[in-house]
PDB file of C-alpha atoms in Angstrom:
ATOM      1  CA  MET A   1      23.941-253.252 -29.662  1.00  0.00           C
ATOM      2  CA  LYS A   2      26.704-253.543 -32.203  1.00  0.00           C
ATOM      3  CA  ILE A   3      27.671-251.629 -35.314  1.00  0.00           C
ATOM      4  CA  ILE A   4      28.446-253.784 -38.337  1.00  0.00           C
ATOM      5  CA  CYS A   5      30.221-252.048 -41.202  1.00  0.00           C
ATOM      6  CA  ILE A   6      30.637-253.144 -44.799  1.00  0.00           C
ATOM      7  CA  GLY A   7      33.757-252.132 -46.683  1.00  0.00           C
ATOM      8  CA  ARG A   8      34.425-251.996 -50.425  1.00  0.00           C
ATOM      9  CA  ASN A   9      30.790-252.195 -51.515  1.00  0.00           C
ATOM     10  CA  TYR A  10      31.005-249.600 -54.322  1.00  0.00           C
ATOM     11  CA  THR A  11      33.264-250.173 -57.334  1.00  0.00           C
ATOM     12  CA  ASP A  12      34.220-246.508 -57.688  1.00  0.00           C
ATOM     13  CA  HIS A  13      35.301-246.292 -54.051  1.00  0.00           C
ATOM     14  CA  ILE A  14      37.399-249.452 -54.403  1.00  0.00           C
ATOM     15  CA  ALA A  15      39.134-247.829 -57.374  1.00  0.00           C
ATOM     16  CA  GLU A  16      39.801-244.498 -55.665  1.00  0.00           C
ATOM     17  CA  LEU A  17      41.618-246.233 -52.802  1.00  0.00           C
ATOM     18  CA  ALA A  18      43.362-248.690 -55.157  1.00  0.00           C
ATOM     19  CA  ASN A  19      41.944-251.659 -53.258  1.00  0.00           C
ATOM     20  CA  GLU A  20      41.303-255.138 -54.583  1.00  0.00           C
ATOM     21  CA  ARG A  21      37.679-255.950 -55.427  1.00  0.00           C
ATOM     22  CA  PRO A  22      36.548-258.521 -52.831  1.00  0.00           C
ATOM     23  CA  SER A  23      34.839-261.801 -53.675  1.00  0.00           C
ATOM     24  CA  ASP A  24      32.725-261.515 -50.503  1.00  0.00           C
ATOM     25  CA  PRO A  25      31.579-258.525 -48.433  1.00  0.00           C
ATOM     26  CA  VAL A  26      34.281-257.051 -46.204  1.00  0.00           C
ATOM     27  CA  ILE A  27      33.034-256.799 -42.622  1.00  0.00           C
ATOM     28  CA  PHE A  28      34.399-254.891 -39.654  1.00  0.00           C
ATOM     29  CA  MET A  29      32.831-253.851 -36.371  1.00  0.00           C
ATOM     30  CA  LYS A  30      32.517-250.802 -34.175  1.00  0.00           C
ATOM     31  CA  PRO A  31      31.525-250.869 -30.480  1.00  0.00           C
ATOM     32  CA  ASP A  32      28.580-248.902 -29.136  1.00  0.00           C
ATOM     33  CA  THR A  33      31.063-246.329 -27.780  1.00  0.00           C
ATOM     34  CA  ALA A  34      31.769-245.370 -31.400  1.00  0.00           C
ATOM     35  CA  LEU A  35      28.311-243.770 -31.698  1.00  0.00           C
ATOM     36  CA  PHE A  36      28.570-239.999 -32.108  1.00  0.00           C
ATOM     37  CA  ARG A  37      26.210-238.343 -29.634  1.00  0.00           C
ATOM     38  CA  GLY A  38      27.621-234.843 -29.486  1.00  0.00           C
ATOM     39  CA  LYS A  39      26.772-231.578 -31.208  1.00  0.00           C
ATOM     40  CA  ASP A  40      30.250-231.005 -32.665  1.00  0.00           C
ATOM     41  CA  PHE A  41      32.744-233.612 -33.852  1.00  0.00           C
ATOM     42  CA  TYR A  42      36.282-233.329 -32.492  1.00  0.00           C
ATOM     43  CA  ILE A  43      39.161-234.646 -34.599  1.00  0.00           C
ATOM     44  CA  PRO A  44      41.084-237.184 -32.479  1.00  0.00           C
ATOM     45  CA  ASP A  45      44.628-236.232 -31.551  1.00  0.00           C
ATOM     46  CA  PHE A  46      46.083-239.448 -32.993  1.00  0.00           C
ATOM     47  CA  SER A  47      45.208-238.676 -36.622  1.00  0.00           C
ATOM     48  CA  ASN A  48      46.310-236.023 -39.113  1.00  0.00           C
ATOM     49  CA  ASP A  49      44.264-237.478 -41.977  1.00  0.00           C
ATOM     50  CA  LEU A  50      40.694-238.092 -40.833  1.00  0.00           C
ATOM     51  CA  HIS A  51      38.270-238.994 -43.650  1.00  0.00           C
ATOM     52  CA  TYR A  52      34.479-238.891 -43.945  1.00  0.00           C
ATOM     53  CA  GLU A  53      32.627-241.818 -45.550  1.00  0.00           C
ATOM     54  CA  VAL A  54      28.872-241.322 -45.939  1.00  0.00           C
ATOM     55  CA  GLU A  55      26.747-244.480 -45.905  1.00  0.00           C
ATOM     56  CA  LEU A  56      23.163-245.734 -45.911  1.00  0.00           C
ATOM     57  CA  LEU A  57      22.277-247.281 -42.554  1.00  0.00           C
ATOM     58  CA  ILE A  58      19.929-250.113 -41.659  1.00  0.00           C
ATOM     59  CA  LYS A  59      18.621-250.556 -38.098  1.00  0.00           C
ATOM     60  CA  ILE A  60      17.820-254.177 -37.210  1.00  0.00           C
ATOM     61  CA  ASP A  61      14.575-254.583 -35.236  1.00  0.00           C
ATOM     62  CA  LYS A  62      14.377-258.323 -34.554  1.00  0.00           C
ATOM     63  CA  VAL A  63      16.717-261.197 -33.726  1.00  0.00           C
ATOM     64  CA  GLY A  64      17.936-263.166 -36.729  1.00  0.00           C
ATOM     65  CA  LYS A  65      20.471-265.831 -37.601  1.00  0.00           C
ATOM     66  CA  HIS A  66      21.104-267.514 -40.980  1.00  0.00           C
ATOM     67  CA  ILE A  67      18.533-265.223 -42.596  1.00  0.00           C
ATOM     68  CA  ASP A  68      17.452-266.063 -46.139  1.00  0.00           C
ATOM     69  CA  PRO A  69      17.815-263.027 -48.460  1.00  0.00           C
ATOM     70  CA  VAL A  70      14.152-263.453 -49.427  1.00  0.00           C
ATOM     71  CA  PHE A  71      13.124-262.740 -45.827  1.00  0.00           C
ATOM     72  CA  ALA A  72      15.793-260.167 -44.937  1.00  0.00           C
ATOM     73  CA  HIS A  73      13.373-257.270 -45.433  1.00  0.00           C
ATOM     74  CA  LYS A  74      11.433-258.481 -42.382  1.00  0.00           C
ATOM     75  CA  TYR A  75      14.354-257.694 -40.063  1.00  0.00           C
ATOM     76  CA  TYR A  76      14.382-253.912 -40.333  1.00  0.00           C
ATOM     77  CA  GLU A  77      11.816-251.118 -40.385  1.00  0.00           C
ATOM     78  CA  GLU A  78      14.036-248.012 -40.326  1.00  0.00           C
ATOM     79  CA  VAL A  79      16.656-246.558 -42.645  1.00  0.00           C
ATOM     80  CA  GLY A  80      19.118-243.774 -41.963  1.00  0.00           C
ATOM     81  CA  LEU A  81      22.256-242.029 -43.139  1.00  0.00           C
ATOM     82  CA  GLY A  82      25.561-241.765 -41.335  1.00  0.00           C
ATOM     83  CA  ILE A  83      29.311-241.328 -41.549  1.00  0.00           C
ATOM     84  CA  ASP A  84      31.992-243.923 -40.921  1.00  0.00           C
ATOM     85  CA  PHE A  85      34.914-241.737 -39.863  1.00  0.00           C
ATOM     86  CA  THR A  86      38.282-243.246 -40.717  1.00  0.00           C
ATOM     87  CA  ALA A  87      41.723-242.243 -39.495  1.00  0.00           C
ATOM     88  CA  ARG A  88      43.295-242.932 -42.885  1.00  0.00           C
ATOM     89  CA  ASP A  89      46.878-242.448 -41.748  1.00  0.00           C
ATOM     90  CA  VAL A  90      46.407-244.858 -38.852  1.00  0.00           C
ATOM     91  CA  GLN A  91      44.652-247.343 -41.121  1.00  0.00           C
ATOM     92  CA  ALA A  92      47.509-247.230 -43.647  1.00  0.00           C
ATOM     93  CA  ARG A  93      50.053-248.063 -40.969  1.00  0.00           C
ATOM     94  CA  LEU A  94      47.953-250.935 -39.656  1.00  0.00           C
ATOM     95  CA  LYS A  95      47.335-252.360 -43.136  1.00  0.00           C
ATOM     96  CA  GLU A  96      51.055-252.262 -43.909  1.00  0.00           C
ATOM     97  CA  LYS A  97      51.653-254.551 -40.936  1.00  0.00           C
ATOM     98  CA  GLY A  98      48.642-256.773 -41.621  1.00  0.00           C
ATOM     99  CA  LEU A  99      46.999-255.664 -38.362  1.00  0.00           C
ATOM    100  CA  PRO A 100      43.275-255.131 -37.588  1.00  0.00           C
ATOM    101  CA  TRP A 101      41.710-251.740 -38.362  1.00  0.00           C
ATOM    102  CA  GLU A 102      39.937-251.026 -35.063  1.00  0.00           C
ATOM    103  CA  LYS A 103      42.151-248.113 -33.992  1.00  0.00           C
ATOM    104  CA  ALA A 104      41.452-246.414 -37.333  1.00  0.00           C
ATOM    105  CA  LYS A 105      37.747-247.247 -37.594  1.00  0.00           C
ATOM    106  CA  ALA A 106      36.229-247.987 -34.191  1.00  0.00           C
ATOM    107  CA  PHE A 107      37.390-245.108 -32.002  1.00  0.00           C
ATOM    108  CA  ASP A 108      34.985-243.020 -29.910  1.00  0.00           C
ATOM    109  CA  ASP A 109      32.489-240.947 -31.968  1.00  0.00           C
ATOM    110  CA  SER A 110      33.584-242.551 -35.260  1.00  0.00           C
ATOM    111  CA  ALA A 111      30.032-243.638 -36.169  1.00  0.00           C
ATOM    112  CA  VAL A 112      27.662-240.802 -37.002  1.00  0.00           C
ATOM    113  CA  THR A 113      23.993-241.743 -37.287  1.00  0.00           C
ATOM    114  CA  GLY A 114      21.367-239.265 -38.442  1.00  0.00           C
ATOM    115  CA  GLY A 115      17.650-239.458 -37.767  1.00  0.00           C
ATOM    116  CA  TRP A 116      15.835-242.659 -38.667  1.00  0.00           C
ATOM    117  CA  ARG A 117      13.057-242.857 -41.262  1.00  0.00           C
ATOM    118  CA  PRO A 118      10.505-245.619 -41.903  1.00  0.00           C
ATOM    119  CA  LYS A 119      11.569-247.870 -44.760  1.00  0.00           C
ATOM    120  CA  THR A 120       8.061-247.426 -46.165  1.00  0.00           C
ATOM    121  CA  GLU A 121       9.191-243.962 -47.302  1.00  0.00           C
ATOM    122  CA  PHE A 122      11.481-245.678 -49.808  1.00  0.00           C
ATOM    123  CA  PRO A 123       9.610-247.623 -52.529  1.00  0.00           C
ATOM    124  CA  ASP A 124      12.744-249.561 -53.472  1.00  0.00           C
ATOM    125  CA  ILE A 125      15.630-249.929 -51.010  1.00  0.00           C
ATOM    126  CA  ASP A 126      17.872-250.793 -53.957  1.00  0.00           C
ATOM    127  CA  THR A 127      17.483-247.374 -55.603  1.00  0.00           C
ATOM    128  CA  VAL A 128      17.911-244.967 -52.699  1.00  0.00           C
ATOM    129  CA  ARG A 129      19.817-241.737 -53.366  1.00  0.00           C
ATOM    130  CA  PHE A 130      21.972-239.955 -50.797  1.00  0.00           C
ATOM    131  CA  HIS A 131      24.744-237.389 -50.706  1.00  0.00           C
ATOM    132  CA  LEU A 132      27.139-235.590 -48.393  1.00  0.00           C
ATOM    133  CA  GLU A 133      27.948-231.887 -48.436  1.00  0.00           C
ATOM    134  CA  LYS A 134      31.065-230.327 -46.939  1.00  0.00           C
ATOM    135  CA  ASN A 135      30.789-226.579 -46.423  1.00  0.00           C
ATOM    136  CA  GLY A 136      27.818-226.478 -48.801  1.00  0.00           C
ATOM    137  CA  LYS A 137      29.502-228.388 -51.627  1.00  0.00           C
ATOM    138  CA  THR A 138      28.564-231.959 -52.571  1.00  0.00           C
ATOM    139  CA  VAL A 139      31.560-234.233 -52.016  1.00  0.00           C
ATOM    140  CA  GLN A 140      29.875-237.660 -52.137  1.00  0.00           C
ATOM    141  CA  ASP A 141      26.859-238.645 -54.219  1.00  0.00           C
ATOM    142  CA  GLY A 142      25.598-242.206 -53.910  1.00  0.00           C
ATOM    143  CA  ASN A 143      22.804-244.549 -54.894  1.00  0.00           C
ATOM    144  CA  THR A 144      22.212-248.007 -53.457  1.00  0.00           C
ATOM    145  CA  ALA A 145      21.680-249.212 -57.027  1.00  0.00           C
ATOM    146  CA  LEU A 146      25.484-249.102 -57.357  1.00  0.00           C
ATOM    147  CA  MET A 147      26.155-251.444 -54.436  1.00  0.00           C
ATOM    148  CA  LEU A 148      28.025-254.658 -55.192  1.00  0.00           C
ATOM    149  CA  TRP A 149      25.904-256.370 -52.532  1.00  0.00           C
ATOM    150  CA  LYS A 150      22.389-255.057 -51.946  1.00  0.00           C
ATOM    151  CA  VAL A 151      20.871-254.358 -48.538  1.00  0.00           C
ATOM    152  CA  ASN A 152      18.998-257.655 -48.165  1.00  0.00           C
ATOM    153  CA  GLU A 153      22.011-259.619 -49.388  1.00  0.00           C
ATOM    154  CA  LEU A 154      24.159-257.914 -46.758  1.00  0.00           C
ATOM    155  CA  ILE A 155      21.720-258.701 -43.952  1.00  0.00           C
ATOM    156  CA  ALA A 156      21.658-262.354 -44.989  1.00  0.00           C
ATOM    157  CA  TYR A 157      25.429-262.559 -45.337  1.00  0.00           C
ATOM    158  CA  VAL A 158      26.194-260.883 -42.011  1.00  0.00           C
ATOM    159  CA  SER A 159      23.696-263.138 -40.199  1.00  0.00           C
ATOM    160  CA  ARG A 160      25.716-266.196 -41.232  1.00  0.00           C
ATOM    161  CA  TYR A 161      28.501-265.056 -38.909  1.00  0.00           C
ATOM    162  CA  PHE A 162      26.849-262.832 -36.296  1.00  0.00           C
ATOM    163  CA  THR A 163      23.431-263.132 -34.709  1.00  0.00           C
ATOM    164  CA  LEU A 164      21.610-259.902 -35.468  1.00  0.00           C
ATOM    165  CA  LYS A 165      19.798-258.311 -32.559  1.00  0.00           C
ATOM    166  CA  ARG A 166      17.311-255.497 -32.124  1.00  0.00           C
ATOM    167  CA  GLY A 167      19.116-252.145 -32.259  1.00  0.00           C
ATOM    168  CA  ASP A 168      22.087-253.354 -34.279  1.00  0.00           C
ATOM    169  CA  ILE A 169      23.105-250.967 -37.070  1.00  0.00           C
ATOM    170  CA  ILE A 170      24.541-251.965 -40.434  1.00  0.00           C
ATOM    171  CA  PHE A 171      26.668-249.408 -42.305  1.00  0.00           C
ATOM    172  CA  THR A 172      26.282-250.567 -45.919  1.00  0.00           C
ATOM    173  CA  GLY A 173      29.401-249.074 -47.511  1.00  0.00           C
ATOM    174  CA  THR A 174      30.476-245.769 -49.015  1.00  0.00           C
ATOM    175  CA  PRO A 175      30.614-244.490 -52.603  1.00  0.00           C
ATOM    176  CA  ALA A 176      33.529-242.587 -54.112  1.00  0.00           C
ATOM    177  CA  GLY A 177      34.458-239.110 -52.965  1.00  0.00           C
ATOM    178  CA  VAL A 178      35.809-239.768 -49.484  1.00  0.00           C
ATOM    179  CA  GLY A 179      38.111-237.063 -48.233  1.00  0.00           C
ATOM    180  CA  LYS A 180      39.798-235.290 -45.357  1.00  0.00           C
ATOM    181  CA  VAL A 181      38.033-233.130 -42.803  1.00  0.00           C
ATOM    182  CA  SER A 182      39.539-230.126 -41.100  1.00  0.00           C
ATOM    183  CA  ALA A 183      38.579-228.032 -38.107  1.00  0.00           C
ATOM    184  CA  GLY A 184      35.810-225.624 -39.088  1.00  0.00           C
ATOM    185  CA  ASP A 185      34.242-227.877 -41.734  1.00  0.00           C
ATOM    186  CA  VAL A 186      30.466-228.348 -41.678  1.00  0.00           C
ATOM    187  CA  LEU A 187      29.185-231.749 -42.803  1.00  0.00           C
ATOM    188  CA  GLU A 188      25.581-232.275 -43.869  1.00  0.00           C
ATOM    189  CA  GLY A 189      24.061-235.531 -45.085  1.00  0.00           C
ATOM    190  CA  PHE A 190      20.961-235.860 -47.249  1.00  0.00           C
ATOM    191  CA  LEU A 191      18.827-238.960 -47.784  1.00  0.00           C
ATOM    192  CA  GLU A 192      16.553-238.675 -50.823  1.00  0.00           C
ATOM    193  CA  GLY A 193      16.861-234.896 -50.584  1.00  0.00           C
ATOM    194  CA  GLN A 194      15.945-234.702 -46.886  1.00  0.00           C
ATOM    195  CA  LYS A 195      18.599-233.571 -44.418  1.00  0.00           C
ATOM    196  CA  ALA A 196      19.636-236.441 -42.164  1.00  0.00           C
ATOM    197  CA  PHE A 197      22.383-234.789 -40.090  1.00  0.00           C
ATOM    198  CA  SER A 198      24.428-231.612 -39.776  1.00  0.00           C
ATOM    199  CA  PHE A 199      27.402-230.881 -37.525  1.00  0.00           C
ATOM    200  CA  ARG A 200      30.644-228.901 -37.302  1.00  0.00           C
ATOM    201  CA  VAL A 201      34.124-230.381 -37.112  1.00  0.00           C
ATOM    202  CA  LYS A 202      36.487-229.028 -34.458  1.00  0.00           C
TER     203      LYS A 202
END
């Protein structure tokens, strides 16, 4: 399986990082080794500025290529919530040199995925609420209604370049409020009010 991530999909997040608004979805990838499978998350020794980015996740359940947006809903049955961890200091250095982001985005355990829920639990995938709490305080509060590109549009767009396969995960982008984590922090994600994940940072 592969992890396909969408960057700059919320206007407020683009603004907080002073990035340029893209004309097309920004895509980057993570390998399967990026999946976080542990109980606690350990800050990697190569970063002093590790950031959380909470995102709605889509799990692909059938093979698709050149998918029409009208039929994109047929390619997934489960929705989740996760975190795209970013070594912001490493990313800044790479961006300055015009280099790829993999070392900052695709390192081991950088992709947190909570439990999966049937998409039938969500009447409208384009109005799904989610939020992230750090040490009991809400730090990110999102709604898919604020996406520049909606879920089905993303599936269609990605499938133009990469064949989607069963088990692939799409990270759909993060809203504003990203920030640094420190040892001892507890991160908890909520999807429509239901806890999706909880873990401690070490």
